[in-house]
PDB file of N, CA and C in Angstrom:
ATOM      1  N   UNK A   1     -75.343 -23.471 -99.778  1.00 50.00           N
ATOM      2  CA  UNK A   1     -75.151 -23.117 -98.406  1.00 50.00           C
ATOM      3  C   UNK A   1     -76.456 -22.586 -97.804  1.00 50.00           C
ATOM      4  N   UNK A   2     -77.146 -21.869 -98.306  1.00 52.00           N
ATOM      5  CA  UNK A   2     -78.717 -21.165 -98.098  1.00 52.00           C
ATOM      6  C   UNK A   2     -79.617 -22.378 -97.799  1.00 52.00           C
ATOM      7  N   UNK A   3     -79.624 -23.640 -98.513  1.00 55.00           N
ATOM      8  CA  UNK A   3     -80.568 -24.254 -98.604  1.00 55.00           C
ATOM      9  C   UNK A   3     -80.479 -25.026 -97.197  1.00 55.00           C
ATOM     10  N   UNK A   4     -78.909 -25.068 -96.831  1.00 55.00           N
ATOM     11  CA  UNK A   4     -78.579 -25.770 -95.511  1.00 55.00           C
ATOM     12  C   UNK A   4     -78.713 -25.374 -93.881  1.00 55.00           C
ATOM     13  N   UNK A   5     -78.904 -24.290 -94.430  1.00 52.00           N
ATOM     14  CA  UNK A   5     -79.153 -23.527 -93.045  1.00 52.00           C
ATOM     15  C   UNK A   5     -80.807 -23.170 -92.421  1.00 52.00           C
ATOM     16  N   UNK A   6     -80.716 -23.536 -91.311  1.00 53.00           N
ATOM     17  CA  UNK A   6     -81.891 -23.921 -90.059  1.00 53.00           C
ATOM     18  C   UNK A   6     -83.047 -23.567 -90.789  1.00 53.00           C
ATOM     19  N   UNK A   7     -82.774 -22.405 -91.216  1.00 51.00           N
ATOM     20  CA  UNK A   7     -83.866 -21.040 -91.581  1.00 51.00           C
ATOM     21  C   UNK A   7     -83.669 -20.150 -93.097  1.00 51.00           C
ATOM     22  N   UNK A   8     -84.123 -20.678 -94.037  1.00 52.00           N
ATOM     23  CA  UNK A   8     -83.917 -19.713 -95.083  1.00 52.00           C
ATOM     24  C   UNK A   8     -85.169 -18.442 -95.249  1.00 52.00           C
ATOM     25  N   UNK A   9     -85.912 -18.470 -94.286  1.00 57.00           N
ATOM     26  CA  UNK A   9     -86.510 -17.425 -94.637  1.00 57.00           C
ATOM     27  C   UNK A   9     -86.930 -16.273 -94.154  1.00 57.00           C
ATOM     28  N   UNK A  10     -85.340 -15.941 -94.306  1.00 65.00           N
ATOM     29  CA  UNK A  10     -85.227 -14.938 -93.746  1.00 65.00           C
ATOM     30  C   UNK A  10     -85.035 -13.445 -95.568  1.00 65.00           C
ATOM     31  N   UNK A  11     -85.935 -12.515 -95.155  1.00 59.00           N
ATOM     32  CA  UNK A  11     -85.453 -12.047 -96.360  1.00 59.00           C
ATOM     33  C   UNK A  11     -84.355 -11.105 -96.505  1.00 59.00           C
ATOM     34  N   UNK A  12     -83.434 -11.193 -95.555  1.00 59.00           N
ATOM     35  CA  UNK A  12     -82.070 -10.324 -96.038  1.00 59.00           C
ATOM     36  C   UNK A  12     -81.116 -11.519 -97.047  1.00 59.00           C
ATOM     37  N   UNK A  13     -81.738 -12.269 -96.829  1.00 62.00           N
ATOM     38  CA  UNK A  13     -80.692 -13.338 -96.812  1.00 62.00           C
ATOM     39  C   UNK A  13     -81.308 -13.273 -98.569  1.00 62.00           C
ATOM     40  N   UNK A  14     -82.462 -12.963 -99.390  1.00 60.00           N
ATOM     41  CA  UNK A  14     -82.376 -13.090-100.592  1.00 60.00           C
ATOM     42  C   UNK A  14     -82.526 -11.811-101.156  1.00 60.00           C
ATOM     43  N   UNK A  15     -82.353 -11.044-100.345  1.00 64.00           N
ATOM     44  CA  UNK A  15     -82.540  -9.671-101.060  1.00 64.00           C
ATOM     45  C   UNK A  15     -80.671  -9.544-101.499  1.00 64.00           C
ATOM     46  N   UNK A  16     -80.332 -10.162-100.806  1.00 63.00           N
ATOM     47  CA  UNK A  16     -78.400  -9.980-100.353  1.00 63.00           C
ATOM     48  C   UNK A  16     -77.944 -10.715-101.882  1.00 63.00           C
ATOM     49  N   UNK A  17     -78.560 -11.884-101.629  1.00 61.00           N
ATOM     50  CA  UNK A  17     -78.564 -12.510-103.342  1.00 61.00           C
ATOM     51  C   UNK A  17     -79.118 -11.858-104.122  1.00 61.00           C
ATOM     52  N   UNK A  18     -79.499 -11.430-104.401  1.00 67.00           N
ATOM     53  CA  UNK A  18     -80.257 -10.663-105.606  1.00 67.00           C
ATOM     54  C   UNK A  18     -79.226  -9.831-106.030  1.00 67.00           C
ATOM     55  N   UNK A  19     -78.223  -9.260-105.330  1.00 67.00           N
ATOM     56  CA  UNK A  19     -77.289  -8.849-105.885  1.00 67.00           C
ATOM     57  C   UNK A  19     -76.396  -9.637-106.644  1.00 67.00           C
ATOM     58  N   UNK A  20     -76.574 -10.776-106.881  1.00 61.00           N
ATOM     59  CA  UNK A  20     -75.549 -11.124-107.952  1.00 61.00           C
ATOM     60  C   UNK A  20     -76.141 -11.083-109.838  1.00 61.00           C
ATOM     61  N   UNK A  21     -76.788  -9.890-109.628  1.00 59.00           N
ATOM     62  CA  UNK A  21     -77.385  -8.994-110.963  1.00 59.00           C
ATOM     63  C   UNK A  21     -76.050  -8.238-111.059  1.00 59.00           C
ATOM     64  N   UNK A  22     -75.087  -7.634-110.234  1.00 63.00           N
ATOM     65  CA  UNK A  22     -73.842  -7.326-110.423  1.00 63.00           C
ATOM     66  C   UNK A  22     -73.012  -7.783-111.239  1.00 63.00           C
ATOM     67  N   UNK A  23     -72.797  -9.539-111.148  1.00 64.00           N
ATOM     68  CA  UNK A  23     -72.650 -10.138-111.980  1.00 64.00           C
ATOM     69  C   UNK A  23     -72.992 -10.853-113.251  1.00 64.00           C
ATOM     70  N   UNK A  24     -74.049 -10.155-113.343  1.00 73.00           N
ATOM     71  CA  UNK A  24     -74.916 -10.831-114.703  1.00 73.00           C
ATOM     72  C   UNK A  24     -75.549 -12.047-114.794  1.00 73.00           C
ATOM     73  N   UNK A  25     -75.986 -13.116-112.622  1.00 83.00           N
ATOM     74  CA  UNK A  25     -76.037 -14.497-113.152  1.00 83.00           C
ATOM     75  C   UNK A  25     -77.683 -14.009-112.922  1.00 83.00           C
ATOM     76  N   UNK A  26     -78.562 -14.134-113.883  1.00 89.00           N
ATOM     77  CA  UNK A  26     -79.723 -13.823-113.884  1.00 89.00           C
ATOM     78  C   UNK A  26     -80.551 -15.486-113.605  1.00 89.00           C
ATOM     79  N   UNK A  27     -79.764 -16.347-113.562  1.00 87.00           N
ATOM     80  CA  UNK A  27     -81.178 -17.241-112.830  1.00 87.00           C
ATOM     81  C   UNK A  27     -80.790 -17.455-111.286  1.00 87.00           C
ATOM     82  N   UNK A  28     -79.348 -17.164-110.714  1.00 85.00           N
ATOM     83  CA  UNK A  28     -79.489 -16.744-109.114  1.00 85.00           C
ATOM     84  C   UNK A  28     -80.350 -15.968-109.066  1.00 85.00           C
ATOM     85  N   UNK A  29     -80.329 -14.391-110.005  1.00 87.00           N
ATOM     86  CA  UNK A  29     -81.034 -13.393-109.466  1.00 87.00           C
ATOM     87  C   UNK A  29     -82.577 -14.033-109.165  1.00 87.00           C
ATOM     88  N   UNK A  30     -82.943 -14.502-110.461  1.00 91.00           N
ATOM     89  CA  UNK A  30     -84.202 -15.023-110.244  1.00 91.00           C
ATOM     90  C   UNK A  30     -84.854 -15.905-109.454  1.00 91.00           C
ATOM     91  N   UNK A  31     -83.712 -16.930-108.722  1.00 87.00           N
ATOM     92  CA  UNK A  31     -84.091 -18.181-107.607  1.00 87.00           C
ATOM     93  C   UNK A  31     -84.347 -16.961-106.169  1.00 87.00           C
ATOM     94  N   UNK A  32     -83.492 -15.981-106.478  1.00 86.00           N
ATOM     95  CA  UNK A  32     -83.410 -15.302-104.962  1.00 86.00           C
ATOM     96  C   UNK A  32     -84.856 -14.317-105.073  1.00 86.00           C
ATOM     97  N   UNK A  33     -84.766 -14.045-106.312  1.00 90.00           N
ATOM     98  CA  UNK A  33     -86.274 -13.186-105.907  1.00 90.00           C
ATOM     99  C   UNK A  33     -87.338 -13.983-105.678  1.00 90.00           C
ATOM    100  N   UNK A  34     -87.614 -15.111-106.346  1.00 91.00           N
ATOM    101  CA  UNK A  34     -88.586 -16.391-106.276  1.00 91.00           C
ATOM    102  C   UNK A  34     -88.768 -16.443-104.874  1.00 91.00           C
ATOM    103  N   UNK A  35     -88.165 -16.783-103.866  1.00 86.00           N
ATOM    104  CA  UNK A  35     -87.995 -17.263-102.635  1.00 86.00           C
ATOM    105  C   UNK A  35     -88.264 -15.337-101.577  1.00 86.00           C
ATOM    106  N   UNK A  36     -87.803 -14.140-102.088  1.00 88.00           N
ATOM    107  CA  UNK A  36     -87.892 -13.354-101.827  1.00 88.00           C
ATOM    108  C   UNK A  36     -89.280 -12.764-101.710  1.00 88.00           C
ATOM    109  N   UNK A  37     -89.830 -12.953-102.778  1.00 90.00           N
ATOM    110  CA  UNK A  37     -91.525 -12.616-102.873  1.00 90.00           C
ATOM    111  C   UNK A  37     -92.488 -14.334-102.126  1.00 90.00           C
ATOM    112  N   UNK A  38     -91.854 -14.738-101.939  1.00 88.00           N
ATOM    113  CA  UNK A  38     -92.387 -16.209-101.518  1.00 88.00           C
ATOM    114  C   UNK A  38     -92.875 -15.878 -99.784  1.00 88.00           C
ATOM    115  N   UNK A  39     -91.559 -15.208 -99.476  1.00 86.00           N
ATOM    116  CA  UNK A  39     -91.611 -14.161 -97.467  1.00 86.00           C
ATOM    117  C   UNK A  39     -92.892 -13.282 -97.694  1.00 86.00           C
ATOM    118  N   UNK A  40     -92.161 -12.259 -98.770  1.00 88.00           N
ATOM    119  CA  UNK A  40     -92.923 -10.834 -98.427  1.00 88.00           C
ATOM    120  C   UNK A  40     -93.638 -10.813-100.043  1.00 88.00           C
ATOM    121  N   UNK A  41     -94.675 -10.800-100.766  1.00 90.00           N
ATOM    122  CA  UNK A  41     -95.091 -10.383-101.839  1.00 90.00           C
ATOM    123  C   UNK A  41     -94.892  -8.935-102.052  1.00 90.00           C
ATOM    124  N   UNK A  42     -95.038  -8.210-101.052  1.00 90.00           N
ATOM    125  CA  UNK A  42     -95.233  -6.818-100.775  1.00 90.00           C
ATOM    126  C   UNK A  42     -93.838  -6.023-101.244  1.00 90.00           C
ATOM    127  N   UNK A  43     -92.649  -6.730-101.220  1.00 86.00           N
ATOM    128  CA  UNK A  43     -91.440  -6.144-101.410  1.00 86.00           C
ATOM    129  C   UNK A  43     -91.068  -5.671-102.348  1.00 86.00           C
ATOM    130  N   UNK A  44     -90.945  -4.436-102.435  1.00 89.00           N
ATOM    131  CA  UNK A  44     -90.931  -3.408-103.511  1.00 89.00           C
ATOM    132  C   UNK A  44     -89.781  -3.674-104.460  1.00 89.00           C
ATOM    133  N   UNK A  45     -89.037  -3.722-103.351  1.00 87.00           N
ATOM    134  CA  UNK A  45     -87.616  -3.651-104.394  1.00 87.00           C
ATOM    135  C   UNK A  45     -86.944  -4.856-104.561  1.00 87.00           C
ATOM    136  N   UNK A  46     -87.789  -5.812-104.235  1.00 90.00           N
ATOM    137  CA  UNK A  46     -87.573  -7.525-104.693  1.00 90.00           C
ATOM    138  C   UNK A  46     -87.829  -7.091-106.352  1.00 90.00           C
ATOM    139  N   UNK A  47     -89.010  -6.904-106.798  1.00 93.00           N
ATOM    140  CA  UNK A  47     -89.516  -6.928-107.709  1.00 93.00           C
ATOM    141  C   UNK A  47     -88.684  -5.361-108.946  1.00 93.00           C
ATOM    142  N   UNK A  48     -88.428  -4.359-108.048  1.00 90.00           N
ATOM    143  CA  UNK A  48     -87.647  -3.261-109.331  1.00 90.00           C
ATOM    144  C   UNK A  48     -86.143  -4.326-109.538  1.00 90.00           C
ATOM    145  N   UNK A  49     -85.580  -5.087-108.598  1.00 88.00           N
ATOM    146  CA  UNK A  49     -84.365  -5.394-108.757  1.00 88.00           C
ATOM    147  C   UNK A  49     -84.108  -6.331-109.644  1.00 88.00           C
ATOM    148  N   UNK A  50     -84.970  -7.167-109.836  1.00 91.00           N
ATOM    149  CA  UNK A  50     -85.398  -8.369-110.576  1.00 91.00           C
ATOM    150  C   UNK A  50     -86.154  -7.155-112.003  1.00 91.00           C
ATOM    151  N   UNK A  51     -86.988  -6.261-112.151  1.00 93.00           N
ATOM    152  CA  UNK A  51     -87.092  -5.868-113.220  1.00 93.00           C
ATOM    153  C   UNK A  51     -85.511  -5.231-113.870  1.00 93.00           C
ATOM    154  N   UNK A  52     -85.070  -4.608-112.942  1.00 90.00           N
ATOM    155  CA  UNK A  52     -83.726  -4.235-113.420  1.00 90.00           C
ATOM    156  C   UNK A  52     -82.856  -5.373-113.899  1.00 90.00           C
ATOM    157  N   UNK A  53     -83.056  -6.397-113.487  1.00 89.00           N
ATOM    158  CA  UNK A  53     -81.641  -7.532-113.800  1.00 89.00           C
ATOM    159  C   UNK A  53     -81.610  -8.010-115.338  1.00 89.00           C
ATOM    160  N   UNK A  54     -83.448  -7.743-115.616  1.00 92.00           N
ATOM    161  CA  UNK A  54     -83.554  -8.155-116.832  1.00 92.00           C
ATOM    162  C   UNK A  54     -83.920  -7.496-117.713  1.00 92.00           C
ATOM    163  N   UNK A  55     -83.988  -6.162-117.399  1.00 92.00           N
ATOM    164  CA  UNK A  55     -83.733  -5.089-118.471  1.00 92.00           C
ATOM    165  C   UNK A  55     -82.155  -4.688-119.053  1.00 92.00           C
ATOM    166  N   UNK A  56     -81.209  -5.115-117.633  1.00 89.00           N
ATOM    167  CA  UNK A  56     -79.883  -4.750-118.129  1.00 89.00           C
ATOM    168  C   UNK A  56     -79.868  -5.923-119.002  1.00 89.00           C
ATOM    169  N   UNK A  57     -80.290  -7.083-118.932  1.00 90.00           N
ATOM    170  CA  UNK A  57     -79.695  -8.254-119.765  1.00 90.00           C
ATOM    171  C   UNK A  57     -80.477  -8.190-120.844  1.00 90.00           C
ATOM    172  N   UNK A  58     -81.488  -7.213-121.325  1.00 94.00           N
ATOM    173  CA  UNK A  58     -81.736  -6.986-122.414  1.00 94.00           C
ATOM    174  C   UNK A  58     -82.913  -7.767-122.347  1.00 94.00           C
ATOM    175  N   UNK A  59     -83.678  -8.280-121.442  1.00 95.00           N
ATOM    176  CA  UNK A  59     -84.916  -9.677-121.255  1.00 95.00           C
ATOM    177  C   UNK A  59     -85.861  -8.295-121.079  1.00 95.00           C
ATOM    178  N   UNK A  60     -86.527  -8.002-122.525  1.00 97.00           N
ATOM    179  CA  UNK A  60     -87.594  -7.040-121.833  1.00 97.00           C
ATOM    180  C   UNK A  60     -88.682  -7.349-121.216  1.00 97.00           C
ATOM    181  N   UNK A  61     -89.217  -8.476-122.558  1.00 98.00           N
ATOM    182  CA  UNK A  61     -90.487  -9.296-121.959  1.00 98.00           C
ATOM    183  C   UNK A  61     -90.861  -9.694-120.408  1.00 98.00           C
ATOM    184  N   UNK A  62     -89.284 -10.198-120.079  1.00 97.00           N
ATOM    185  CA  UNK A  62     -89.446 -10.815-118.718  1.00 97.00           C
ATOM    186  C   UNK A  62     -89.330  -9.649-117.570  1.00 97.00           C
ATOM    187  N   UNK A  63     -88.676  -8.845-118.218  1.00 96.00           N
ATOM    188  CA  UNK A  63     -88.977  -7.138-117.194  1.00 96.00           C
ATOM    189  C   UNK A  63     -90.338  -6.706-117.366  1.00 96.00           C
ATOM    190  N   UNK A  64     -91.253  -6.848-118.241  1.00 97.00           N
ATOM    191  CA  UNK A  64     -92.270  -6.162-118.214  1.00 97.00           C
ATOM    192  C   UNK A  64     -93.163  -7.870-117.571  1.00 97.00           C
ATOM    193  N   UNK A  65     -93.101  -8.716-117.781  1.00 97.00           N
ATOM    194  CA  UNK A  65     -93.607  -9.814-116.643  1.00 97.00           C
ATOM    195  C   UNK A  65     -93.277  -9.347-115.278  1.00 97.00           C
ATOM    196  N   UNK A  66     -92.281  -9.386-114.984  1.00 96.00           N
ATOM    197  CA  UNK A  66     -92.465  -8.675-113.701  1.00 96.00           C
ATOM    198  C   UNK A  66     -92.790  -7.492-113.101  1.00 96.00           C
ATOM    199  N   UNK A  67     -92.882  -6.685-114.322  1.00 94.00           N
ATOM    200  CA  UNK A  67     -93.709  -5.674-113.153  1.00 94.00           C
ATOM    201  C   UNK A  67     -95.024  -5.871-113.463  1.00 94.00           C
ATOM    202  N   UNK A  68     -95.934  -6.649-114.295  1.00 95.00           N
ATOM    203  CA  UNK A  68     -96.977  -7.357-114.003  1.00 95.00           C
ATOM    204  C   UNK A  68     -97.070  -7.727-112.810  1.00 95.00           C
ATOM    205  N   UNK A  69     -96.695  -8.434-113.110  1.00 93.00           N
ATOM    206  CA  UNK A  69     -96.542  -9.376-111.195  1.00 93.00           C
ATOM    207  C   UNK A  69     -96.794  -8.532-109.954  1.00 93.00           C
ATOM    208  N   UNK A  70     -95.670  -7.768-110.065  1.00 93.00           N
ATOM    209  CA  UNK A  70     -95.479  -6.774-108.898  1.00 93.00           C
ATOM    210  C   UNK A  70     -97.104  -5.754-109.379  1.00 93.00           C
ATOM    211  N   UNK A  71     -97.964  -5.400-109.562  1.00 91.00           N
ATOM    212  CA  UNK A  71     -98.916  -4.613-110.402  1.00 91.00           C
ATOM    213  C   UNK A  71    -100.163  -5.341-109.733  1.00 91.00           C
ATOM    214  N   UNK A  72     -99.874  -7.021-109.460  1.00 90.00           N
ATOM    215  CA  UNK A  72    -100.819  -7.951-108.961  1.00 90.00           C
ATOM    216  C   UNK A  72    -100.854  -8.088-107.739  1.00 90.00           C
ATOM    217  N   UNK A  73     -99.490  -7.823-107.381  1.00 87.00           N
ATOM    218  CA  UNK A  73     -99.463  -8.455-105.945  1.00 87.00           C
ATOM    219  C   UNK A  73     -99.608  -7.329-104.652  1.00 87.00           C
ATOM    220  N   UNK A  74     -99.341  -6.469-105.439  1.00 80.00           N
ATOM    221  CA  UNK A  74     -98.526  -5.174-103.941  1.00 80.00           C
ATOM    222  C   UNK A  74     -99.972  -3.794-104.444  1.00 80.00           C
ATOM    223  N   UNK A  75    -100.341  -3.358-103.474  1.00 68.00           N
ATOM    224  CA  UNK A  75    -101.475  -2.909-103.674  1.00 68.00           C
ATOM    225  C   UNK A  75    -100.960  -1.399-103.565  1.00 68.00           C
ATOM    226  N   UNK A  76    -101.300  -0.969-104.830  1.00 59.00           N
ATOM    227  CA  UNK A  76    -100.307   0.589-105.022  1.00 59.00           C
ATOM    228  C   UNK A  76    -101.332   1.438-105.813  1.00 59.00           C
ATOM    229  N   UNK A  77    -101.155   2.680-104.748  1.00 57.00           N
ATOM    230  CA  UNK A  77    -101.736   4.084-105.770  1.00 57.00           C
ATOM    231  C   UNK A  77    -101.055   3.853-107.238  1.00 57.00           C
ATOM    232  N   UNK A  78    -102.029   4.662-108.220  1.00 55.00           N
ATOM    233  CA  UNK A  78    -101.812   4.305-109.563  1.00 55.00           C
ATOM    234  C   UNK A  78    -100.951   5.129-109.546  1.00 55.00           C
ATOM    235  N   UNK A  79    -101.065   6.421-108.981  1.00 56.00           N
ATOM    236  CA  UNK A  79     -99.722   6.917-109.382  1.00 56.00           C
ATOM    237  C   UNK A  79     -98.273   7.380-109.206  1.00 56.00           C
ATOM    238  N   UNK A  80     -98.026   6.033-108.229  1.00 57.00           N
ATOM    239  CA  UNK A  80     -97.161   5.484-107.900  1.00 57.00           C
ATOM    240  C   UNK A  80     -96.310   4.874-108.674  1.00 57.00           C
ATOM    241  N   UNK A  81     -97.072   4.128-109.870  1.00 54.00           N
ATOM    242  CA  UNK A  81     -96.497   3.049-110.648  1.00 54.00           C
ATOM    243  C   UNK A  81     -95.422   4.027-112.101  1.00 54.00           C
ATOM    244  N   UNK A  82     -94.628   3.417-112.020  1.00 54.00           N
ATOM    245  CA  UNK A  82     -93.502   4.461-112.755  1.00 54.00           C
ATOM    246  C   UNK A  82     -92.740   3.286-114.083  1.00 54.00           C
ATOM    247  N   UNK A  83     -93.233   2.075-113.879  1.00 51.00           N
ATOM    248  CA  UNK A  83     -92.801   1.384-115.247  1.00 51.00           C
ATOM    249  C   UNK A  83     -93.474   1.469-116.318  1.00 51.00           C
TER     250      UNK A  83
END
């Protein structure tokens, strides 16, 4: 339905998905953050929500990839950084 509509880039519209980490489907979570950091790189909590999805699912590696990522992209006092 997202892909069909006028305008997907809008980012409520994947931050809203990203909640289906509720449900445990971790490659929605991951298509919605993909497309989420694709708008805004800068989005903070694109990137903790997506580290969270895959720390609950036990994916550490891929939690600590992303806050790489997020470490690269979003330009932050050091001591700010809390992962």
């Amino acid at each position: 339905m997202i892909q069909r509509m006028p305008s997907s880039d809008f980012l409520f519209i994947w931050s809203t998905l990203m909640g289906s980490r509720k449900w445990g489907n971790i490659a929605v979570g991951r298509w919605a953050f993909d497309h989420a950091i694709q708008i805004d790189k800068n989005n903070t909590g694109a990137y903790i929500c997506m580290t969270s999805m895959y720390l609950a699912a036990g994916m550490h590696s891929d939690a600590k990839a992303i806050e790489r990522m997020r470490l690269r992209n979003i330009n932050c006092d050091p001591i700010c950084h809390t992962f």
